[in-house]
Coordinates of C-alpha atoms and ligand atoms in Angstrom, one line a residue:
Chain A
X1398 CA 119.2 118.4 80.2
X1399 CA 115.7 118.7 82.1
X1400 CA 113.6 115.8 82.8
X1401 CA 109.9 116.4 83.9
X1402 CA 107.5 113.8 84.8
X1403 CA 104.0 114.9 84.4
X1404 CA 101.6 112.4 86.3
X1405 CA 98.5 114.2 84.1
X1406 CA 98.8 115.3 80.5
X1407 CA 100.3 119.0 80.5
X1408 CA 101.0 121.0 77.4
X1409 CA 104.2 123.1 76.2
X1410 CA 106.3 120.2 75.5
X1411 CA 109.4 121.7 73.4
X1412 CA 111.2 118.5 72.8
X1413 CA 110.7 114.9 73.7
X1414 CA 107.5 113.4 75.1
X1415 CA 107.5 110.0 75.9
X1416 CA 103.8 109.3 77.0
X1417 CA 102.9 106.3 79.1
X1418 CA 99.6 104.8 79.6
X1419 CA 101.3 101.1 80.8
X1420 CA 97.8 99.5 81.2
X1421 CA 97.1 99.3 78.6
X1422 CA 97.8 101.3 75.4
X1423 CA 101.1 101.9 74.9
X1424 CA 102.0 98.0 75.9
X1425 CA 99.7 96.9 73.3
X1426 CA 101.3 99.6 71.1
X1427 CA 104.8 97.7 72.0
X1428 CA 103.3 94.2 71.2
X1429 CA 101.4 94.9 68.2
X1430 CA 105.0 96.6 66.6
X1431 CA 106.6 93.5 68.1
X1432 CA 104.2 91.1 66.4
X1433 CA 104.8 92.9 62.9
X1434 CA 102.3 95.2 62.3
X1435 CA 103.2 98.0 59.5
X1436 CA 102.1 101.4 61.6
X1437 CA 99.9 102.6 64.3
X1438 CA 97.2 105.2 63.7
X1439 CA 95.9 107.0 66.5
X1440 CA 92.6 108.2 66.8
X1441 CA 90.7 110.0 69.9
X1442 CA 87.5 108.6 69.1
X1443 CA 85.8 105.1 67.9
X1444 CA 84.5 107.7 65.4
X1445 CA 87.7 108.6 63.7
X1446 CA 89.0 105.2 63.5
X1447 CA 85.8 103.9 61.8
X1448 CA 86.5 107.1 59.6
X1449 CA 90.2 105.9 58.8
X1450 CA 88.6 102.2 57.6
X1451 CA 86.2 103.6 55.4
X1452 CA 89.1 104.9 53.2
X1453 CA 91.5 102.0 54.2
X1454 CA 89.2 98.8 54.5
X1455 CA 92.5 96.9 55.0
X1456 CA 93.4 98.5 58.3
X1457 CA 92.9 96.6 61.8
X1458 CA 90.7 98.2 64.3
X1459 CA 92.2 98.2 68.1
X1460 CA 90.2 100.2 70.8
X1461 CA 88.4 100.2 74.1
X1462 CA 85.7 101.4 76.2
X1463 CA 86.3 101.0 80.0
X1464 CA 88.4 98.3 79.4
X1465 CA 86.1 96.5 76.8
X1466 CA 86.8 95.8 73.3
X1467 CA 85.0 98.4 71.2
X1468 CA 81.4 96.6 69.3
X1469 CA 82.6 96.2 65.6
X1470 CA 86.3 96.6 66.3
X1471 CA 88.8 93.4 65.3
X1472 CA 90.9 93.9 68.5
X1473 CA 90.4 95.7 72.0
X1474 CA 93.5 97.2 73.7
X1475 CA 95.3 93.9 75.5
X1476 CA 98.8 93.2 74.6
X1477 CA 98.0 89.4 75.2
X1478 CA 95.2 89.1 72.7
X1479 CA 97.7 91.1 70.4
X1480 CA 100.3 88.5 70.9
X1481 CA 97.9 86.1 69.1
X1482 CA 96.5 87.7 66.4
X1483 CA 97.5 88.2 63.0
X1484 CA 98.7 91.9 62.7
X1485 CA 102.0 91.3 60.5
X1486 CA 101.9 93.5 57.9
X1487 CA 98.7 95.5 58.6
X1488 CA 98.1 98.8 60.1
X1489 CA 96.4 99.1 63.1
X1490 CA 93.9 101.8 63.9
X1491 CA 94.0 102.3 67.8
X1492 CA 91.1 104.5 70.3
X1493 CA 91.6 104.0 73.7
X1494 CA 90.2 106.0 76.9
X1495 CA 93.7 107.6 78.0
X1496 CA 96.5 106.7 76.1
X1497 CA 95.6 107.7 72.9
X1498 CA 94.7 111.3 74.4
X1499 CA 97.4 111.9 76.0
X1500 CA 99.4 111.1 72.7
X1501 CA 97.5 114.1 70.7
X1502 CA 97.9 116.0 73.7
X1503 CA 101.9 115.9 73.4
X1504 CA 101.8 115.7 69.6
X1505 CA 100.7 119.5 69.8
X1506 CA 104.0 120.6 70.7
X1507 CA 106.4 118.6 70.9
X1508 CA 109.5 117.7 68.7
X1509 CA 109.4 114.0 69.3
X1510 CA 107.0 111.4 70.6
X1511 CA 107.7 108.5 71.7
X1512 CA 105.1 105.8 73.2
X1513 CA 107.0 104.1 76.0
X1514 CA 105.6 101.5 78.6
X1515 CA 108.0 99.1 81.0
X1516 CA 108.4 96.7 78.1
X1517 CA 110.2 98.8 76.1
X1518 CA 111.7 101.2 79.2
X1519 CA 115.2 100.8 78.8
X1520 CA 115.2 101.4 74.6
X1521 CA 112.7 103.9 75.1
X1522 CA 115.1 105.8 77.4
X1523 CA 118.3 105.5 75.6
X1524 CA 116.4 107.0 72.6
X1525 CA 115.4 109.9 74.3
X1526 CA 118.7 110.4 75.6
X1527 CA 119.9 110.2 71.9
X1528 CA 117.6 112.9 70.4
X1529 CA 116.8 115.3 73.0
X1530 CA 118.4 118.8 73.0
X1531 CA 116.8 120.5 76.3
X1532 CA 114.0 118.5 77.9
X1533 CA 112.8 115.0 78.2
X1534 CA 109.4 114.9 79.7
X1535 CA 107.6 111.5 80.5
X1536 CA 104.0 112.2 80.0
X1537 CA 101.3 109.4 82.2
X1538 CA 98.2 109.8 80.6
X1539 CA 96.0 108.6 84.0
X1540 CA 92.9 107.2 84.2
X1541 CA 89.9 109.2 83.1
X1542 CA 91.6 112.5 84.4
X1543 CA 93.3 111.1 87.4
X1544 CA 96.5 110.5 88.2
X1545 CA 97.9 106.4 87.8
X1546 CA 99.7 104.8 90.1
X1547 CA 100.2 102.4 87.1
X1548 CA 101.8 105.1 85.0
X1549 CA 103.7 107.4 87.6
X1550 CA 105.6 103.7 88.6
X1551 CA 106.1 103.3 84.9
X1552 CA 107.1 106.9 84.7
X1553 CA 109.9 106.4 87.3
X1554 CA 111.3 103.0 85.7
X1555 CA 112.2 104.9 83.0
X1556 CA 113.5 108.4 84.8
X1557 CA 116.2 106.0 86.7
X1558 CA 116.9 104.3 83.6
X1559 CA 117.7 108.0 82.1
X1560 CA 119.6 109.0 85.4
X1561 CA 121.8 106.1 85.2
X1562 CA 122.9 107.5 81.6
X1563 CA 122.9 110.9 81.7
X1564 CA 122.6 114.2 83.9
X1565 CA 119.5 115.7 85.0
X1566 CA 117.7 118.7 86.3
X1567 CA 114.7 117.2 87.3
X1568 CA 111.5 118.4 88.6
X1569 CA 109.4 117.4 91.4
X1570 CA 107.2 115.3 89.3
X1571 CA 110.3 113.2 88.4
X1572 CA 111.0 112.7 91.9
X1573 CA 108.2 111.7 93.0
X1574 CA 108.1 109.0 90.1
X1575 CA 111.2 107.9 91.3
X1576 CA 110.3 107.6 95.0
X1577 CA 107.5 105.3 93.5
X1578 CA 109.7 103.4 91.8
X1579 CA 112.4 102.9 94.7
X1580 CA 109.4 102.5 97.0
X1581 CA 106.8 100.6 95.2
X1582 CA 107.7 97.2 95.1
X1583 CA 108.2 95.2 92.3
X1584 CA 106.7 96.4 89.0
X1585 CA 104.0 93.4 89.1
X1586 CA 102.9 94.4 92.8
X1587 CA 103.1 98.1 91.5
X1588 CA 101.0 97.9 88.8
X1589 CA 98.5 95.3 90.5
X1590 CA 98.0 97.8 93.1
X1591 CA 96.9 100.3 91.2
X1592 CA 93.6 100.8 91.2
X1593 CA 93.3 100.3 87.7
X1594 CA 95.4 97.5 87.6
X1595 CA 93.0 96.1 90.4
X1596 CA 89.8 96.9 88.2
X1597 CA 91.8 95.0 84.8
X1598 CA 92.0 91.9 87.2
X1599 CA 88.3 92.0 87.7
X1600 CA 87.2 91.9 84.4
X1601 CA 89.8 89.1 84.3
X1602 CA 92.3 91.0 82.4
X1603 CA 95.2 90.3 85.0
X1604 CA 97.2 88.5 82.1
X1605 CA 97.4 92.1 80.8
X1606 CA 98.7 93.5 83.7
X1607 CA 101.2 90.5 84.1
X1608 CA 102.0 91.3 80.7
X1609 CA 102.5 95.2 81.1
X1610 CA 105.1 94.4 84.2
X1611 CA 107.5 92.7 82.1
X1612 CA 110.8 95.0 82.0
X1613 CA 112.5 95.7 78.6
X1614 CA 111.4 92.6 76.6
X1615 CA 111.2 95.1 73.6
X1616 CA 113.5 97.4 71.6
X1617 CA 110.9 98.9 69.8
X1618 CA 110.1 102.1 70.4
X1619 CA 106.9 103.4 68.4
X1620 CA 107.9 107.2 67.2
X1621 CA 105.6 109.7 65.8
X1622 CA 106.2 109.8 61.7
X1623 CA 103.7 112.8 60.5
X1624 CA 103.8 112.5 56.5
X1625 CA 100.8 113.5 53.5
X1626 CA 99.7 110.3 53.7
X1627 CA 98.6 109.8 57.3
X1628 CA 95.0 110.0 57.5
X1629 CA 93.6 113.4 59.1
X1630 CA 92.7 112.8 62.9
X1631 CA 94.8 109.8 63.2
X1632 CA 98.6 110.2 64.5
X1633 CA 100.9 107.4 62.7
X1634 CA 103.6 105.7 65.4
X1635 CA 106.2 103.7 63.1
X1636 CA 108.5 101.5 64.9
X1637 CA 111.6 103.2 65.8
Chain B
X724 CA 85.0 105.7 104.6
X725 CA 87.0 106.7 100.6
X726 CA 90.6 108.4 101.6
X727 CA 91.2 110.6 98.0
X728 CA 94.5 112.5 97.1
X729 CA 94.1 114.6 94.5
X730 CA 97.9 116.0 93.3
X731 CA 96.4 118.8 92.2
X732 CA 93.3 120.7 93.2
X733 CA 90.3 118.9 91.1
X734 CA 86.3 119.5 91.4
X735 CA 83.3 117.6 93.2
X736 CA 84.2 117.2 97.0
X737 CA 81.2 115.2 98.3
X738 CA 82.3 115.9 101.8
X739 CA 85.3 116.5 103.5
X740 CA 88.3 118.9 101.8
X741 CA 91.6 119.2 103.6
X742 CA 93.6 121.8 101.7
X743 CA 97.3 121.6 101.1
X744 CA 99.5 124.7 100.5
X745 CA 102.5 123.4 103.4
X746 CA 105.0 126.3 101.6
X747 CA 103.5 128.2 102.6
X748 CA 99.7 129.3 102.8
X749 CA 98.0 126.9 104.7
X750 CA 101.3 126.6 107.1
X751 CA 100.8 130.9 107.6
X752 CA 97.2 130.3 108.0
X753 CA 97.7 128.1 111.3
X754 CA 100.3 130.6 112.3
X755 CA 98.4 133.7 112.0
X756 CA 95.0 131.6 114.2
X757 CA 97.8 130.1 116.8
X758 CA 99.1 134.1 116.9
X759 CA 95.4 135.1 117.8
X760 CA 94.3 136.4 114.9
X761 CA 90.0 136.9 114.9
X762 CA 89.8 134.9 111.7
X763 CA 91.3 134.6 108.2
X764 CA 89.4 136.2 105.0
X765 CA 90.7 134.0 101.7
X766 CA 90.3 135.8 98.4
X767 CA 91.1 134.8 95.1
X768 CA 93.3 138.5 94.1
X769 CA 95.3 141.2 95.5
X770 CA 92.0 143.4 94.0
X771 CA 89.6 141.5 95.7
X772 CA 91.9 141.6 99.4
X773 CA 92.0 145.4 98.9
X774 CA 88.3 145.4 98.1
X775 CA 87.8 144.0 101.8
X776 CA 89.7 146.6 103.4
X777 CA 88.4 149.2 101.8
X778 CA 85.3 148.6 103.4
X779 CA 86.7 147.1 106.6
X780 CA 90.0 149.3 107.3
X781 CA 90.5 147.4 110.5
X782 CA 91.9 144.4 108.7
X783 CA 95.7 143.3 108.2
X784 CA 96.4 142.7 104.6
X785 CA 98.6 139.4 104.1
X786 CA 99.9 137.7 100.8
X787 CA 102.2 136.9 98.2
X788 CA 103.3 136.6 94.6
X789 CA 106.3 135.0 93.3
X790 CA 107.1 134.5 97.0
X791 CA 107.0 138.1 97.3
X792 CA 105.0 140.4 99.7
X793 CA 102.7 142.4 97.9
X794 CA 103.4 146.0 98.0
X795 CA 101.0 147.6 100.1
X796 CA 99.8 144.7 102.1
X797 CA 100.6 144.3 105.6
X798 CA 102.0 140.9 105.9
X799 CA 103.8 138.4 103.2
X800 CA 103.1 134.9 103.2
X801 CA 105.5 134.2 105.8
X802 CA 104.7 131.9 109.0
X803 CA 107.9 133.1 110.5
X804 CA 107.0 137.2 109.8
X805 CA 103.6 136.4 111.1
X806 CA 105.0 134.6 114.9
X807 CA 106.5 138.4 115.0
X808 CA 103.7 140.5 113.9
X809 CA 101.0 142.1 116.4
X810 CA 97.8 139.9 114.8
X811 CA 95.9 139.3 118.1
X812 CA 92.5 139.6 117.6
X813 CA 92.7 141.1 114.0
X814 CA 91.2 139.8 110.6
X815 CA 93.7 138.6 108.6
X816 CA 93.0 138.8 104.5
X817 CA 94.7 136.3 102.5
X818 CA 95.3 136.0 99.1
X819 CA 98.7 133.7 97.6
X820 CA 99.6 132.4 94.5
X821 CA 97.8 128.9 94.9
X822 CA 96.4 128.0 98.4
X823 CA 93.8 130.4 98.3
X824 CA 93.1 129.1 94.7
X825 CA 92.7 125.8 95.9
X826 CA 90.7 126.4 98.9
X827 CA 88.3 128.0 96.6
X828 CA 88.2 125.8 94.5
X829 CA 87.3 122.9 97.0
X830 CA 85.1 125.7 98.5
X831 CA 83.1 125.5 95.7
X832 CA 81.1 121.3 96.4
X833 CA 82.8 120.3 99.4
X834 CA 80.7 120.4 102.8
X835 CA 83.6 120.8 105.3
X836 CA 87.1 122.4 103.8
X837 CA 89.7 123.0 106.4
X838 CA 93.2 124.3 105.6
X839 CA 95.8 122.0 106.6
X840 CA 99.6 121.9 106.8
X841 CA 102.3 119.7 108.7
X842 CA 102.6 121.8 111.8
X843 CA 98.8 120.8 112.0
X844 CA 98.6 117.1 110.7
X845 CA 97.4 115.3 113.4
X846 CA 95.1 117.4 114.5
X847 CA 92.9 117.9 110.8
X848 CA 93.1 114.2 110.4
X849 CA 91.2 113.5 113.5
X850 CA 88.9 116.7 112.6
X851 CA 88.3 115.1 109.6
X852 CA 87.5 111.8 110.5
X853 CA 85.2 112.6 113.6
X854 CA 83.0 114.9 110.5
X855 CA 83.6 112.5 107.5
X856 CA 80.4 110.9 106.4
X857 CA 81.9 109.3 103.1
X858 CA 85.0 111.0 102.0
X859 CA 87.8 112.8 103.4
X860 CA 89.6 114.3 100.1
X861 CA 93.1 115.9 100.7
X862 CA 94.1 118.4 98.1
X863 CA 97.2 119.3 96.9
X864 CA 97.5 122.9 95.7
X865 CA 100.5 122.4 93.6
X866 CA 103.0 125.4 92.1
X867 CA 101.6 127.2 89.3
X868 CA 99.6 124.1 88.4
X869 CA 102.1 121.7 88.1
X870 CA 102.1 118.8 91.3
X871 CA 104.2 119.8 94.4
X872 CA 106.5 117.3 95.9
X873 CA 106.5 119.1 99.2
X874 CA 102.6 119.1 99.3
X875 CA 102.6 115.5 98.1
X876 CA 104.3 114.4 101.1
X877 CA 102.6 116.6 103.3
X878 CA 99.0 115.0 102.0
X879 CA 100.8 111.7 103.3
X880 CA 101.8 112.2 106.6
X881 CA 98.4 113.5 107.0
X882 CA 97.1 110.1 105.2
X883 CA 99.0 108.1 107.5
X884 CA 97.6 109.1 110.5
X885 CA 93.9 108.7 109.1
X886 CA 95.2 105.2 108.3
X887 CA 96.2 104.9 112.0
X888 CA 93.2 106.2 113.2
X889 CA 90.5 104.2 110.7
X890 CA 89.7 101.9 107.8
X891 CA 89.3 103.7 104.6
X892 CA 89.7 102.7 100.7
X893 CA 92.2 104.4 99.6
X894 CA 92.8 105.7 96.1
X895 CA 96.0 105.7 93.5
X896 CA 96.7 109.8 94.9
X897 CA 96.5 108.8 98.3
X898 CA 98.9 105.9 97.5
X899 CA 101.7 107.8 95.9
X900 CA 101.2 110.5 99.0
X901 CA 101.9 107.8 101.3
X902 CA 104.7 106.4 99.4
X903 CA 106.5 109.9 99.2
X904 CA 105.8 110.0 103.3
X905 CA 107.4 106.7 103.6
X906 CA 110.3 107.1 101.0
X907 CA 110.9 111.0 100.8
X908 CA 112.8 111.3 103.7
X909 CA 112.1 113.3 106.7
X910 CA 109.8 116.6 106.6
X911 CA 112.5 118.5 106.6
X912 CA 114.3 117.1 104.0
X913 CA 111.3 116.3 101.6
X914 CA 110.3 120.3 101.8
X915 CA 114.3 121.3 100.9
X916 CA 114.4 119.0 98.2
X917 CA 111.0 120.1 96.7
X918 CA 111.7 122.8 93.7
X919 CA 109.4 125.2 95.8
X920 CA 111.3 124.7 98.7
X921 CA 114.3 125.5 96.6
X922 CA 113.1 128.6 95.5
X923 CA 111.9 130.0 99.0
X924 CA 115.7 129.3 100.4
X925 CA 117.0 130.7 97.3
X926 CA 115.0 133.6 98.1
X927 CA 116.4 133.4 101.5
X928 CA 113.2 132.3 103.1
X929 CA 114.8 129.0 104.1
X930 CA 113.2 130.0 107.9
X931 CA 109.8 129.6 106.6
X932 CA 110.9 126.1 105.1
X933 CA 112.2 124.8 108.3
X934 CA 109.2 126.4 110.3
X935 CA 106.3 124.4 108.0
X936 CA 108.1 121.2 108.0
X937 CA 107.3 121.1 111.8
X938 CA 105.1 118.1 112.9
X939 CA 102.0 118.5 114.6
X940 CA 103.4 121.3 116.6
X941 CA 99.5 122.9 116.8
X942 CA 96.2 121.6 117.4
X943 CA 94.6 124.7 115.4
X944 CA 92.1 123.5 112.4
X945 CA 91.2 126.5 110.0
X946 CA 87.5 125.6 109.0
X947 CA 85.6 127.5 106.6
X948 CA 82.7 129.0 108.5
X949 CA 80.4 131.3 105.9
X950 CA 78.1 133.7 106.9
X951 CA 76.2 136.8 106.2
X952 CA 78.7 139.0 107.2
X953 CA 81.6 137.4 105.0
X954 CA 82.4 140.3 102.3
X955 CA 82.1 139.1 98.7
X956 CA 85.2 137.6 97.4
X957 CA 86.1 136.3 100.7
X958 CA 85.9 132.6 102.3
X959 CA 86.2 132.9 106.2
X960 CA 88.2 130.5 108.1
X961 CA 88.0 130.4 111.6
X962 CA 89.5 128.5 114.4
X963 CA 88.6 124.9 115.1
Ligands
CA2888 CA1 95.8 103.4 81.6
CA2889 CA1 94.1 103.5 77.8
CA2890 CA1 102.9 126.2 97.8

């Protein structure tokens, strides 16, 4: 079995992508599955998810702009706010800067995705053990292009979890995710020094970050689930 | 000052560009000035490196693909080969698979580029600090476009001595280069267990591998120097 970490979105993924943006979309992701929510829809742009609710006026809107809560949208894109609101039972629309790119970008190709993040690390991993056939690649969706500390930590949480069960060709992204992990420090100091953890703290978000350091609190695992009735440009995540 | 890693070559260089091919372009490039070659002539294509010679015929051809010497040119991409070859003096055209790429690329906004390597670390981070004005950006020219341990951990020995040598904001690249420095081992065994430094000993070019993981062993600093009389397709790098 291969694993590849890609520390920007690539393309060609032939089986399981597991894509990463840890601060702060595929935590929230996590948490609002966690709190009960019936479905994620993905959408690239504030656009498309306003597009969704005009057909569904029952859906929840999630979604940010550099890091802000989107004008007209019920939630913005922190797992703590997430953690209080009432989401049982709805679906959530969710646009976010990175993560929910980098989740089209893999859902071109690949056989499975997965939206994994260090709360749900350790199910996320076992998973894709359980379904790949050839690859496993972890897929960090950056920050606005570049590559994320924040992610690439993440990225390596779950690549040791994998090498722990399972054997591995891996690639030089994967290594260097690991050597972040081994060598990072904790995954609160990792993620706080990023420098997007860093700019989360100064919009006074650092309960988010404190939040996306947590390791395995979650079993969920939201999974891709294409079907007739998904909206067009949205991408439905069920909880797996 | 900003210290910048980018993994993989990106755009807009405001300043300073330190180029990263360590296996094995920019590490040949130092060879072939430290051999006494009259300057180095980078071009994009085997076409565009015959195109200089057929209207300068004094020049030595030098390049690879696939790890390969091209057939025809004079030279491979070898800094072993090149300690042995007559250069003195000579014009040396370039072209490999991706550090002339990347040096192109950076060649394209940056004011100052310089090619730079492990057996010339110390000596291009002092370069580049005594010309920053801003922003010293080291670039990573990856393999085939996907991130490159073994130029990952060359971008942070050369990070870590800037960081001995000044105070400088650092950015999430230039973190995970310095982590890989710190964690990956020793040069030597960071550029063995890099897939690209797999392949080359593979290829039985395990020589060249051992040669560029060399520290500091040349004070040489390829700088791009343009001019009139640089042929079309061609950056010039001379000695500094
Ligand atoms: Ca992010
Ligand atoms: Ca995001
Ligand atoms: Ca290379």
């Amino acid at each position: 079995m291969k694993l590849r970490v890609d520390l920007l979105p690539d393309s060609h993924y032939p089986d399981v992508a597991l894509v990463i943006d840890v601060l702060r979309a595929t935590t929230t992701a996590v948490a609002l599955l966690e709190r009960g929510a019936g479905g994620l829809l993905l959408t690239r742009t504030a656009e498309d998810a306003l597009g969704v609710r005009a057909v569904r006026p029952e859906v929840l809107l999630a979604g940010e702009r550099g890091g802000l809560t989107i004008p007209g949208f019920d939630l913005g894109n922190s797992p703590v706010e997430v953690g209080e609101a009432a989401v049982a039972g709805r679906q959530v629309v969710m646009t976010t800067t990175n993560g929910t790119g980098a989740a089209w970008r893999a859902a071109q190709s690949a056989r499975h995705v997965v939206l994994a993040a260090l709360i749900n690390a350790h199910a996320v991993a076992r998973h894709a053990l359980a379904v790949a056939s050839e690859e496993i690649a972890i897929v960090c969706a950056g920050t606005d292009g570049r590559v994320g500390l924040d992610d690439v930590y993440a990225a390596g949480v779950i690549a040791e979890y994998l090498l722990a069960l399972g054997d591995f060709q891996v690639d030089d992204g994967a290594r260097i995710a690991l050597t972040m992990r081994r060598g990072g420090g904790d995954p609160g100091e990792a993620l706080r020094g990023s420098g997007h953890g860093a700019t989360l703290e100064k919009l006074g978000l650092g309960a988010d970050v404190d939040f996306a350091a947590q390791l395995s609190t979650s079993r969920l695992i939201p999974t891709l689930v294409p079907g007739d009735d998904v909206p067009v440009g949205a991408l439905r995540f069920l909880a797996g």
